[in-house]
PDB file of C-alpha atoms in Angstrom:
ATOM      1  CA  MET Z   1      23.832  17.931  26.301  1.00 37.00           C
ATOM      2  CA  VAL Z   2      20.776  15.651  26.147  1.00 41.00           C
ATOM      3  CA  ARG Z   3      17.367  17.253  26.563  1.00 42.00           C
ATOM      4  CA  SER Z   4      14.388  15.377  27.967  1.00 39.00           C
ATOM      5  CA  SER Z   5      10.907  15.957  29.307  1.00 39.00           C
ATOM      6  CA  GLY Z   6       9.765  14.539  32.629  1.00 36.00           C
ATOM      7  CA  THR Z   7      13.171  12.976  33.238  1.00 37.00           C
ATOM      8  CA  SER Z   8      16.143  13.805  35.438  1.00 29.00           C
ATOM      9  CA  GLU Z   9      19.444  14.689  33.845  1.00 35.00           C
ATOM     10  CA  THR Z  10      23.001  14.453  35.164  1.00 24.00           C
ATOM     11  CA  SER Z  11      25.953  15.563  33.043  1.00 30.00           C
ATOM     12  CA  GLY Z  12      23.927  14.933  29.909  1.00 37.00           C
ATOM     13  CA  THR Z  13      22.842  11.417  30.886  1.00 40.00           C
ATOM     14  CA  LEU Z  14      19.149  10.484  30.941  1.00 52.00           C
ATOM     15  CA  LYS Z  15      17.952   8.741  34.074  1.00 52.00           C
ATOM     16  CA  GLU Z  16      14.308   7.871  33.463  1.00 62.00           C
ATOM     17  CA  ALA Z  17      13.521   7.971  29.738  1.00 75.00           C
ATOM     18  CA  VAL Z  18      11.686   4.678  29.152  1.00 88.00           C
ATOM     19  CA  GLN Z  19      11.695   3.170  25.697  1.00 95.00           C
ATOM     20  CA  VAL Z  20       9.779   0.130  24.435  1.00 94.00           C
ATOM     21  CA  ALA Z  21      11.726  -2.065  21.991  1.00 93.00           C
ATOM     22  CA  ALA Z  22       8.813  -2.697  19.627  1.00 94.00           C
ATOM     23  CA  TYR Z  23      11.189  -4.278  17.096  1.00 94.00           C
ATOM     24  CA  LEU Z  24      11.521  -7.221  19.494  1.00 92.00           C
ATOM     25  CA  ASP Z  25       7.779  -7.591  20.004  1.00 90.00           C
ATOM     26  CA  ASP Z  26       6.782  -8.039  16.351  1.00 93.00           C
ATOM     27  CA  THR Z  27       9.216  -8.432  13.446  1.00 95.00           C
ATOM     28  CA  TYR Z  28       6.410  -7.708  10.977  1.00 95.00           C
ATOM     29  CA  LEU Z  29       5.157  -4.452  12.550  1.00 95.00           C
ATOM     30  CA  ASP Z  30       6.035  -1.803   9.977  1.00 95.00           C
ATOM     31  CA  ARG Z  31       4.662   1.446  11.430  1.00 96.00           C
ATOM     32  CA  ALA Z  32       3.833   3.029  14.753  1.00 96.00           C
ATOM     33  CA  ASP Z  33       2.481   6.292  16.071  1.00 97.00           C
ATOM     34  CA  THR Z  34       4.480   7.257  19.128  1.00 97.00           C
ATOM     35  CA  ARG Z  35       6.043  10.269  20.823  1.00 97.00           C
ATOM     36  CA  VAL Z  36       9.490  11.794  21.173  1.00 97.00           C
ATOM     37  CA  ILE Z  37      10.995  11.095  24.615  1.00 96.00           C
ATOM     38  CA  ALA Z  38      14.432  12.663  24.179  1.00 95.00           C
ATOM     39  CA  LEU Z  39      16.544  14.764  21.834  1.00 95.00           C
ATOM     40  CA  GLY Z  40      20.289  15.074  21.769  1.00 93.00           C
ATOM     41  CA  GLU Z  41      23.494  14.761  19.809  1.00 90.00           C
ATOM     42  CA  LEU Z  42      25.884  11.902  19.171  1.00 84.00           C
ATOM     43  CA  ASP Z  43      29.334  13.008  18.045  1.00 84.00           C
ATOM     44  CA  GLY Z  44      27.775  16.268  16.934  1.00 88.00           C
ATOM     45  CA  VAL Z  45      24.975  14.590  14.979  1.00 91.00           C
ATOM     46  CA  PRO Z  46      21.401  15.357  16.157  1.00 95.00           C
ATOM     47  CA  TRP Z  47      19.245  12.452  17.206  1.00 96.00           C
ATOM     48  CA  ALA Z  48      15.727  11.763  18.389  1.00 97.00           C
ATOM     49  CA  ALA Z  49      14.499   8.928  20.605  1.00 97.00           C
ATOM     50  CA  VAL Z  50      10.889   7.761  20.515  1.00 97.00           C
ATOM     51  CA  GLU Z  51       8.922   5.887  23.147  1.00 97.00           C
ATOM     52  CA  ARG Z  52       7.806   2.953  20.999  1.00 97.00           C
ATOM     53  CA  CYS Z  53      10.863   2.161  18.915  1.00 97.00           C
ATOM     54  CA  LEU Z  54      10.431   0.173  15.700  1.00 96.00           C
ATOM     55  CA  PHE Z  55      14.059   0.520  14.672  1.00 96.00           C
ATOM     56  CA  HIS Z  56      16.489  -2.345  15.326  1.00 96.00           C
ATOM     57  CA  PRO Z  57      20.018  -0.972  15.780  1.00 96.00           C
ATOM     58  CA  GLN Z  58      23.072  -2.817  14.535  1.00 95.00           C
ATOM     59  CA  GLY Z  59      24.118  -5.502  17.002  1.00 92.00           C
ATOM     60  CA  GLY Z  60      24.411  -9.217  17.602  1.00 88.00           C
ATOM     61  CA  GLY Z  61      25.715  -9.722  14.082  1.00 92.00           C
ATOM     62  CA  GLN Z  62      22.610  -8.106  12.560  1.00 95.00           C
ATOM     63  CA  PRO Z  63      22.737  -4.844  10.575  1.00 96.00           C
ATOM     64  CA  ALA Z  64      20.538  -1.883  11.446  1.00 96.00           C
ATOM     65  CA  ASP Z  65      17.075  -1.281  10.073  1.00 96.00           C
ATOM     66  CA  ARG Z  66      16.237   1.510   7.699  1.00 96.00           C
ATOM     67  CA  GLY Z  67      13.248   3.642   8.546  1.00 96.00           C
ATOM     68  CA  ARG Z  68      11.437   6.950   8.486  1.00 97.00           C
ATOM     69  CA  LEU Z  69      10.545   9.418  11.200  1.00 98.00           C
ATOM     70  CA  GLU Z  70       7.898  11.910  10.137  1.00 97.00           C
ATOM     71  CA  GLY Z  71       8.755  11.037   6.537  1.00 95.00           C
ATOM     72  CA  VAL Z  72      12.503  11.616   6.926  1.00 97.00           C
ATOM     73  CA  ALA Z  73      14.857   8.698   6.221  1.00 97.00           C
ATOM     74  CA  VAL Z  74      16.644   7.679   9.418  1.00 97.00           C
ATOM     75  CA  ALA Z  75      19.056   5.067  10.714  1.00 96.00           C
ATOM     76  CA  PRO Z  76      19.013   3.753  14.294  1.00 97.00           C
ATOM     77  CA  VAL Z  77      22.044   3.670  16.582  1.00 95.00           C
ATOM     78  CA  ARG Z  78      22.398   3.048  20.292  1.00 92.00           C
ATOM     79  CA  ASP Z  79      23.390   6.170  22.193  1.00 89.00           C
ATOM     80  CA  ARG Z  80      26.293   5.418  24.529  1.00 82.00           C
ATOM     81  CA  GLU Z  81      25.255   7.908  27.208  1.00 82.00           C
ATOM     82  CA  SER Z  82      21.535   7.199  27.529  1.00 83.00           C
ATOM     83  CA  GLY Z  83      21.407   3.581  26.330  1.00 88.00           C
ATOM     84  CA  LEU Z  84      18.455   4.537  24.116  1.00 95.00           C
ATOM     85  CA  VAL Z  85      18.052   3.453  20.509  1.00 96.00           C
ATOM     86  CA  VAL Z  86      18.026   6.795  18.727  1.00 97.00           C
ATOM     87  CA  ALA Z  87      17.279   7.827  15.159  1.00 97.00           C
ATOM     88  CA  VAL Z  88      19.734   9.933  13.182  1.00 96.00           C
ATOM     89  CA  ALA Z  89      19.015  11.322   9.735  1.00 96.00           C
ATOM     90  CA  ALA Z  90      20.272   9.234   6.830  1.00 93.00           C
ATOM     91  CA  GLU Z  91      23.031  10.677   4.707  1.00 88.00           C
ATOM     92  CA  GLY Z  92      21.775  13.668   2.742  1.00 82.00           C
ATOM     93  CA  ALA Z  93      18.748  14.179   5.015  1.00 87.00           C
ATOM     94  CA  ALA Z  94      18.052  16.202   8.159  1.00 93.00           C
ATOM     95  CA  LEU Z  95      15.804  15.484  11.113  1.00 95.00           C
ATOM     96  CA  PRO Z  96      12.623  17.559  11.237  1.00 93.00           C
ATOM     97  CA  ASP Z  97      12.261  20.207  13.935  1.00 94.00           C
ATOM     98  CA  LEU Z  98      11.021  18.142  16.882  1.00 96.00           C
ATOM     99  CA  THR Z  99      10.113  18.741  20.512  1.00 96.00           C
ATOM    100  CA  VAL Z 100      10.075  16.306  23.408  1.00 96.00           C
ATOM    101  CA  GLY Z 101       6.553  14.951  23.882  1.00 96.00           C
ATOM    102  CA  GLN Z 102       5.616  15.544  20.252  1.00 97.00           C
ATOM    103  CA  GLU Z 103       3.504  12.854  18.580  1.00 98.00           C
ATOM    104  CA  VAL Z 104       5.270  11.395  15.559  1.00 98.00           C
ATOM    105  CA  ARG Z 105       4.797   8.645  12.977  1.00 97.00           C
ATOM    106  CA  THR Z 106       7.528   6.081  12.360  1.00 98.00           C
ATOM    107  CA  ARG Z 107       7.955   3.398   9.704  1.00 97.00           C
ATOM    108  CA  ILE Z 108      10.519   0.792   8.778  1.00 97.00           C
ATOM    109  CA  ASP Z 109      11.648  -0.460   5.387  1.00 96.00           C
ATOM    110  CA  VAL Z 110       9.908  -3.851   5.458  1.00 95.00           C
ATOM    111  CA  ARG Z 111      12.008  -5.418   2.716  1.00 95.00           C
ATOM    112  CA  THR Z 112      15.210  -4.635   4.608  1.00 96.00           C
ATOM    113  CA  ARG Z 113      13.730  -5.860   7.900  1.00 96.00           C
ATOM    114  CA  LEU Z 114      12.615  -9.187   6.444  1.00 97.00           C
ATOM    115  CA  THR Z 115      15.962  -9.697   4.712  1.00 97.00           C
ATOM    116  CA  HIS Z 116      17.716  -9.270   8.049  1.00 97.00           C
ATOM    117  CA  ALA Z 117      15.167 -11.409   9.934  1.00 97.00           C
ATOM    118  CA  ALA Z 118      15.494 -14.253   7.437  1.00 98.00           C
ATOM    119  CA  LEU Z 119      19.282 -14.241   7.623  1.00 98.00           C
ATOM    120  CA  HIS Z 120      19.304 -14.048  11.419  1.00 97.00           C
ATOM    121  CA  THR Z 121      16.824 -16.909  11.755  1.00 98.00           C
ATOM    122  CA  ALA Z 122      18.727 -19.005   9.222  1.00 98.00           C
ATOM    123  CA  GLY Z 123      21.868 -18.358  11.265  1.00 98.00           C
ATOM    124  CA  HIS Z 124      20.234 -19.940  14.312  1.00 97.00           C
ATOM    125  CA  LEU Z 125      19.226 -22.884  12.154  1.00 98.00           C
ATOM    126  CA  VAL Z 126      22.774 -23.350  10.859  1.00 98.00           C
ATOM    127  CA  GLU Z 127      24.011 -23.188  14.455  1.00 98.00           C
ATOM    128  CA  ALA Z 128      21.508 -25.884  15.409  1.00 98.00           C
ATOM    129  CA  ALA Z 129      22.714 -28.088  12.564  1.00 98.00           C
ATOM    130  CA  GLY Z 130      26.319 -27.587  13.642  1.00 97.00           C
ATOM    131  CA  ARG Z 131      25.508 -28.498  17.228  1.00 96.00           C
ATOM    132  CA  LEU Z 132      24.109 -31.799  16.011  1.00 95.00           C
ATOM    133  CA  GLN Z 133      27.566 -32.448  14.538  1.00 93.00           C
ATOM    134  CA  GLY Z 134      29.105 -31.879  17.965  1.00 92.00           C
ATOM    135  CA  TRP Z 135      30.404 -28.393  17.165  1.00 94.00           C
ATOM    136  CA  ARG Z 136      30.127 -25.243  19.278  1.00 94.00           C
ATOM    137  CA  MET Z 137      29.429 -21.804  17.818  1.00 95.00           C
ATOM    138  CA  ALA Z 138      32.310 -19.349  18.199  1.00 95.00           C
ATOM    139  CA  ALA Z 139      31.148 -16.397  16.075  1.00 96.00           C
ATOM    140  CA  SER Z 140      28.320 -15.279  13.816  1.00 96.00           C
ATOM    141  CA  ASN Z 141      27.629 -12.701  11.131  1.00 97.00           C
ATOM    142  CA  HIS Z 142      24.154 -12.192   9.665  1.00 97.00           C
ATOM    143  CA  PHE Z 143      24.942  -9.400   7.192  1.00 97.00           C
ATOM    144  CA  PRO Z 144      23.700  -9.891   3.605  1.00 96.00           C
ATOM    145  CA  GLY Z 145      26.475 -11.279   1.446  1.00 95.00           C
ATOM    146  CA  GLN Z 146      28.627 -12.030   4.505  1.00 96.00           C
ATOM    147  CA  ALA Z 147      26.428 -14.375   6.533  1.00 98.00           C
ATOM    148  CA  ARG Z 148      28.334 -17.154   8.248  1.00 97.00           C
ATOM    149  CA  ILE Z 149      28.570 -19.173  11.443  1.00 98.00           C
ATOM    150  CA  GLU Z 150      31.957 -20.213  12.798  1.00 97.00           C
ATOM    151  CA  PHE Z 151      32.297 -23.291  14.965  1.00 96.00           C
ATOM    152  CA  LEU Z 152      34.867 -24.848  17.247  1.00 93.00           C
ATOM    153  CA  THR Z 153      35.157 -28.626  17.296  1.00 88.00           C
ATOM    154  CA  PRO Z 154      35.795 -30.309  20.666  1.00 77.00           C
ATOM    155  CA  GLU Z 155      38.323 -32.634  19.058  1.00 74.00           C
ATOM    156  CA  HIS Z 156      39.692 -33.364  15.619  1.00 73.00           C
ATOM    157  CA  ASP Z 157      36.930 -34.282  13.181  1.00 78.00           C
ATOM    158  CA  PRO Z 158      38.496 -36.526  10.519  1.00 80.00           C
ATOM    159  CA  ARG Z 159      35.823 -35.520   7.978  1.00 80.00           C
ATOM    160  CA  LEU Z 160      37.241 -32.014   7.840  1.00 90.00           C
ATOM    161  CA  ALA Z 161      40.724 -33.060   6.710  1.00 87.00           C
ATOM    162  CA  ASP Z 162      39.945 -33.474   2.997  1.00 90.00           C
ATOM    163  CA  PRO Z 163      37.553 -31.979   0.413  1.00 93.00           C
ATOM    164  CA  GLU Z 164      35.335 -35.060   0.217  1.00 94.00           C
ATOM    165  CA  GLY Z 165      34.935 -35.155   3.980  1.00 93.00           C
ATOM    166  CA  ARG Z 166      34.106 -31.460   4.149  1.00 94.00           C
ATOM    167  CA  GLU Z 167      31.477 -31.904   1.459  1.00 95.00           C
ATOM    168  CA  ALA Z 168      29.993 -34.844   3.388  1.00 94.00           C
ATOM    169  CA  ALA Z 169      29.838 -32.735   6.570  1.00 95.00           C
ATOM    170  CA  THR Z 170      28.201 -29.914   4.639  1.00 97.00           C
ATOM    171  CA  ALA Z 171      25.653 -32.344   3.204  1.00 97.00           C
ATOM    172  CA  ALA Z 172      24.700 -33.360   6.752  1.00 97.00           C
ATOM    173  CA  LEU Z 173      24.163 -29.705   7.653  1.00 98.00           C
ATOM    174  CA  ARG Z 174      22.052 -29.156   4.546  1.00 98.00           C
ATOM    175  CA  GLU Z 175      19.897 -32.161   5.386  1.00 98.00           C
ATOM    176  CA  THR Z 176      19.153 -30.858   8.898  1.00 98.00           C
ATOM    177  CA  VAL Z 177      18.393 -27.374   7.621  1.00 98.00           C
ATOM    178  CA  ALA Z 178      16.139 -28.577   4.801  1.00 98.00           C
ATOM    179  CA  ALA Z 179      14.179 -30.880   7.124  1.00 98.00           C
ATOM    180  CA  ALA Z 180      13.568 -28.088   9.654  1.00 98.00           C
ATOM    181  CA  VAL Z 181      12.377 -25.679   6.949  1.00 98.00           C
ATOM    182  CA  ALA Z 182      10.113 -28.367   5.444  1.00 98.00           C
ATOM    183  CA  ALA Z 183       8.657 -29.042   8.913  1.00 98.00           C
ATOM    184  CA  ASP Z 184       7.924 -25.297   9.240  1.00 98.00           C
ATOM    185  CA  LEU Z 185       9.085 -25.260  12.858  1.00 98.00           C
ATOM    186  CA  PRO Z 186       7.718 -22.290  14.840  1.00 98.00           C
ATOM    187  CA  VAL Z 187      10.125 -19.520  15.823  1.00 97.00           C
ATOM    188  CA  LEU Z 188       9.305 -18.068  19.244  1.00 95.00           C
ATOM    189  CA  ALA Z 189      11.073 -15.412  21.300  1.00 91.00           C
ATOM    190  CA  ARG Z 190      10.415 -15.378  25.030  1.00 88.00           C
ATOM    191  CA  ASP Z 191      11.635 -13.320  27.949  1.00 87.00           C
ATOM    192  CA  GLU Z 192      12.834 -15.943  30.404  1.00 83.00           C
ATOM    193  CA  GLY Z 193      13.715 -13.594  33.253  1.00 80.00           C
ATOM    194  CA  GLU Z 194      16.780 -11.655  34.346  1.00 79.00           C
ATOM    195  CA  GLY Z 195      16.816  -9.842  31.019  1.00 78.00           C
ATOM    196  CA  ARG Z 196      17.324 -13.036  29.021  1.00 88.00           C
ATOM    197  CA  ARG Z 197      15.421 -13.201  25.757  1.00 92.00           C
ATOM    198  CA  MET Z 198      15.554 -16.704  24.303  1.00 95.00           C
ATOM    199  CA  VAL Z 199      14.714 -17.597  20.722  1.00 96.00           C
ATOM    200  CA  HIS Z 200      13.367 -21.118  20.111  1.00 97.00           C
ATOM    201  CA  LEU Z 201      13.213 -23.026  16.816  1.00 97.00           C
ATOM    202  CA  GLY Z 202      10.517 -25.475  17.828  1.00 96.00           C
ATOM    203  CA  THR Z 203      12.240 -27.997  20.094  1.00 96.00           C
ATOM    204  CA  LEU Z 204      15.292 -28.179  17.825  1.00 97.00           C
ATOM    205  CA  HIS Z 205      17.264 -25.265  19.227  1.00 95.00           C
ATOM    206  CA  CYS Z 206      17.209 -22.291  21.563  1.00 95.00           C
ATOM    207  CA  ALA Z 207      19.676 -19.478  22.157  1.00 93.00           C
ATOM    208  CA  PRO Z 208      19.774 -16.036  23.778  1.00 93.00           C
ATOM    209  CA  CYS Z 209      19.218 -13.374  21.125  1.00 93.00           C
ATOM    210  CA  GLY Z 210      18.148  -9.751  20.694  1.00 91.00           C
ATOM    211  CA  GLY Z 211      17.556  -9.903  16.955  1.00 93.00           C
ATOM    212  CA  THR Z 212      14.539 -10.085  14.669  1.00 96.00           C
ATOM    213  CA  HIS Z 213      13.245 -13.385  13.336  1.00 96.00           C
ATOM    214  CA  VAL Z 214      10.639 -14.856  11.006  1.00 97.00           C
ATOM    215  CA  ARG Z 215       7.472 -16.399  12.457  1.00 96.00           C
ATOM    216  CA  SER Z 216       8.324 -19.942  11.397  1.00 97.00           C
ATOM    217  CA  LEU Z 217      11.026 -21.680   9.392  1.00 98.00           C
ATOM    218  CA  GLY Z 218       8.625 -22.174   6.492  1.00 97.00           C
ATOM    219  CA  GLU Z 219       8.987 -18.428   5.865  1.00 97.00           C
ATOM    220  CA  LEU Z 220      12.569 -19.073   4.743  1.00 98.00           C
ATOM    221  CA  THR Z 221      13.462 -19.686   1.114  1.00 97.00           C
ATOM    222  CA  ASP Z 222      16.622 -19.885  -0.982  1.00 96.00           C
ATOM    223  CA  VAL Z 223      18.565 -21.299   1.956  1.00 97.00           C
ATOM    224  CA  VAL Z 224      21.989 -22.089   0.529  1.00 97.00           C
ATOM    225  CA  LEU Z 225      25.043 -23.570   2.261  1.00 98.00           C
ATOM    226  CA  PRO Z 226      28.224 -23.690   0.158  1.00 97.00           C
ATOM    227  CA  THR Z 227      30.788 -26.303   1.170  1.00 96.00           C
ATOM    228  CA  LEU Z 228      32.191 -25.402   4.576  1.00 96.00           C
ATOM    229  CA  LYS Z 229      35.759 -24.242   5.063  1.00 95.00           C
ATOM    230  CA  VAL Z 230      38.269 -24.772   7.844  1.00 93.00           C
ATOM    231  CA  LYS Z 231      40.316 -21.698   8.728  1.00 87.00           C
ATOM    232  CA  LYS Z 232      42.612 -21.163  11.698  1.00 83.00           C
ATOM    233  CA  GLY Z 233      41.128 -24.125  13.514  1.00 84.00           C
ATOM    234  CA  ARG Z 234      37.533 -22.996  13.017  1.00 92.00           C
ATOM    235  CA  VAL Z 235      34.794 -24.488  10.863  1.00 96.00           C
ATOM    236  CA  ARG Z 236      33.297 -21.680   8.798  1.00 96.00           C
ATOM    237  CA  VAL Z 237      29.828 -22.271   7.369  1.00 98.00           C
ATOM    238  CA  SER Z 238      28.692 -19.533   4.999  1.00 98.00           C
ATOM    239  CA  TYR Z 239      25.023 -19.364   4.136  1.00 98.00           C
ATOM    240  CA  GLY Z 240      22.348 -17.399   2.354  1.00 97.00           C
ATOM    241  CA  ALA Z 241      18.603 -17.123   2.932  1.00 98.00           C
ATOM    242  CA  ALA Z 242      15.651 -14.964   1.970  1.00 97.00           C
ATOM    243  CA  HIS Z 243      12.121 -14.358   3.205  1.00 97.00           C
ATOM    244  CA  ARG Z 244       9.405 -16.124   1.254  1.00 94.00           C
ATOM    245  CA  SER Z 245       7.181 -13.766  -0.743  1.00 85.00           C
ATOM    246  CA  HIS Z 246       3.449 -13.665   0.043  1.00 56.00           C
TER     247      HIS Z 246
END
């Protein structure tokens, strides 16, 4: 059963709990004072939902944030019943004793957030480079150590048939990526109506996305693209990227 304050409840489902996705408003916001809007359980595990949510849950190829709620290490997940992003205690920890309406302090692990934001942004950039080759994105993964974009080609690309051709195609991708990073193109996320949030890399590229991103491509460093591979009819472009230190 889900418990809430000032909300209606039907068979354990919240009807009116309103949550602000602060993680979409500012990638670099690392702490927020907010209040608990709901408490409940997910598969027997207690959770708490806060009004102003800093925590990005896993989704869209991006892993979940790490954070703290009243000093306790937590991980965010999306509750199936309520649709809220809720915080569950990290392994070995337990949520504090909370009440709905209680004022609480939340924080995120900034290093983890910026790692994820850099990889997600670099993924959009790799997609943009692939589009310039005439390819269409089929899948994406922005997890550290696994980051890759998979493309479909509209017709046979003769460059992909041999190692030299694949290296030449990869070199073209690298050139596009390096030029965009050197130009420090702005990265902007805008709500364009009907629930569509679009992320723009200057005028180079735009795509619907609910992830976190760096402010501009100049924030990216160590962008690496190994030679692409062709598997099961798809072009797989692995990549790595990090956030530039300040």
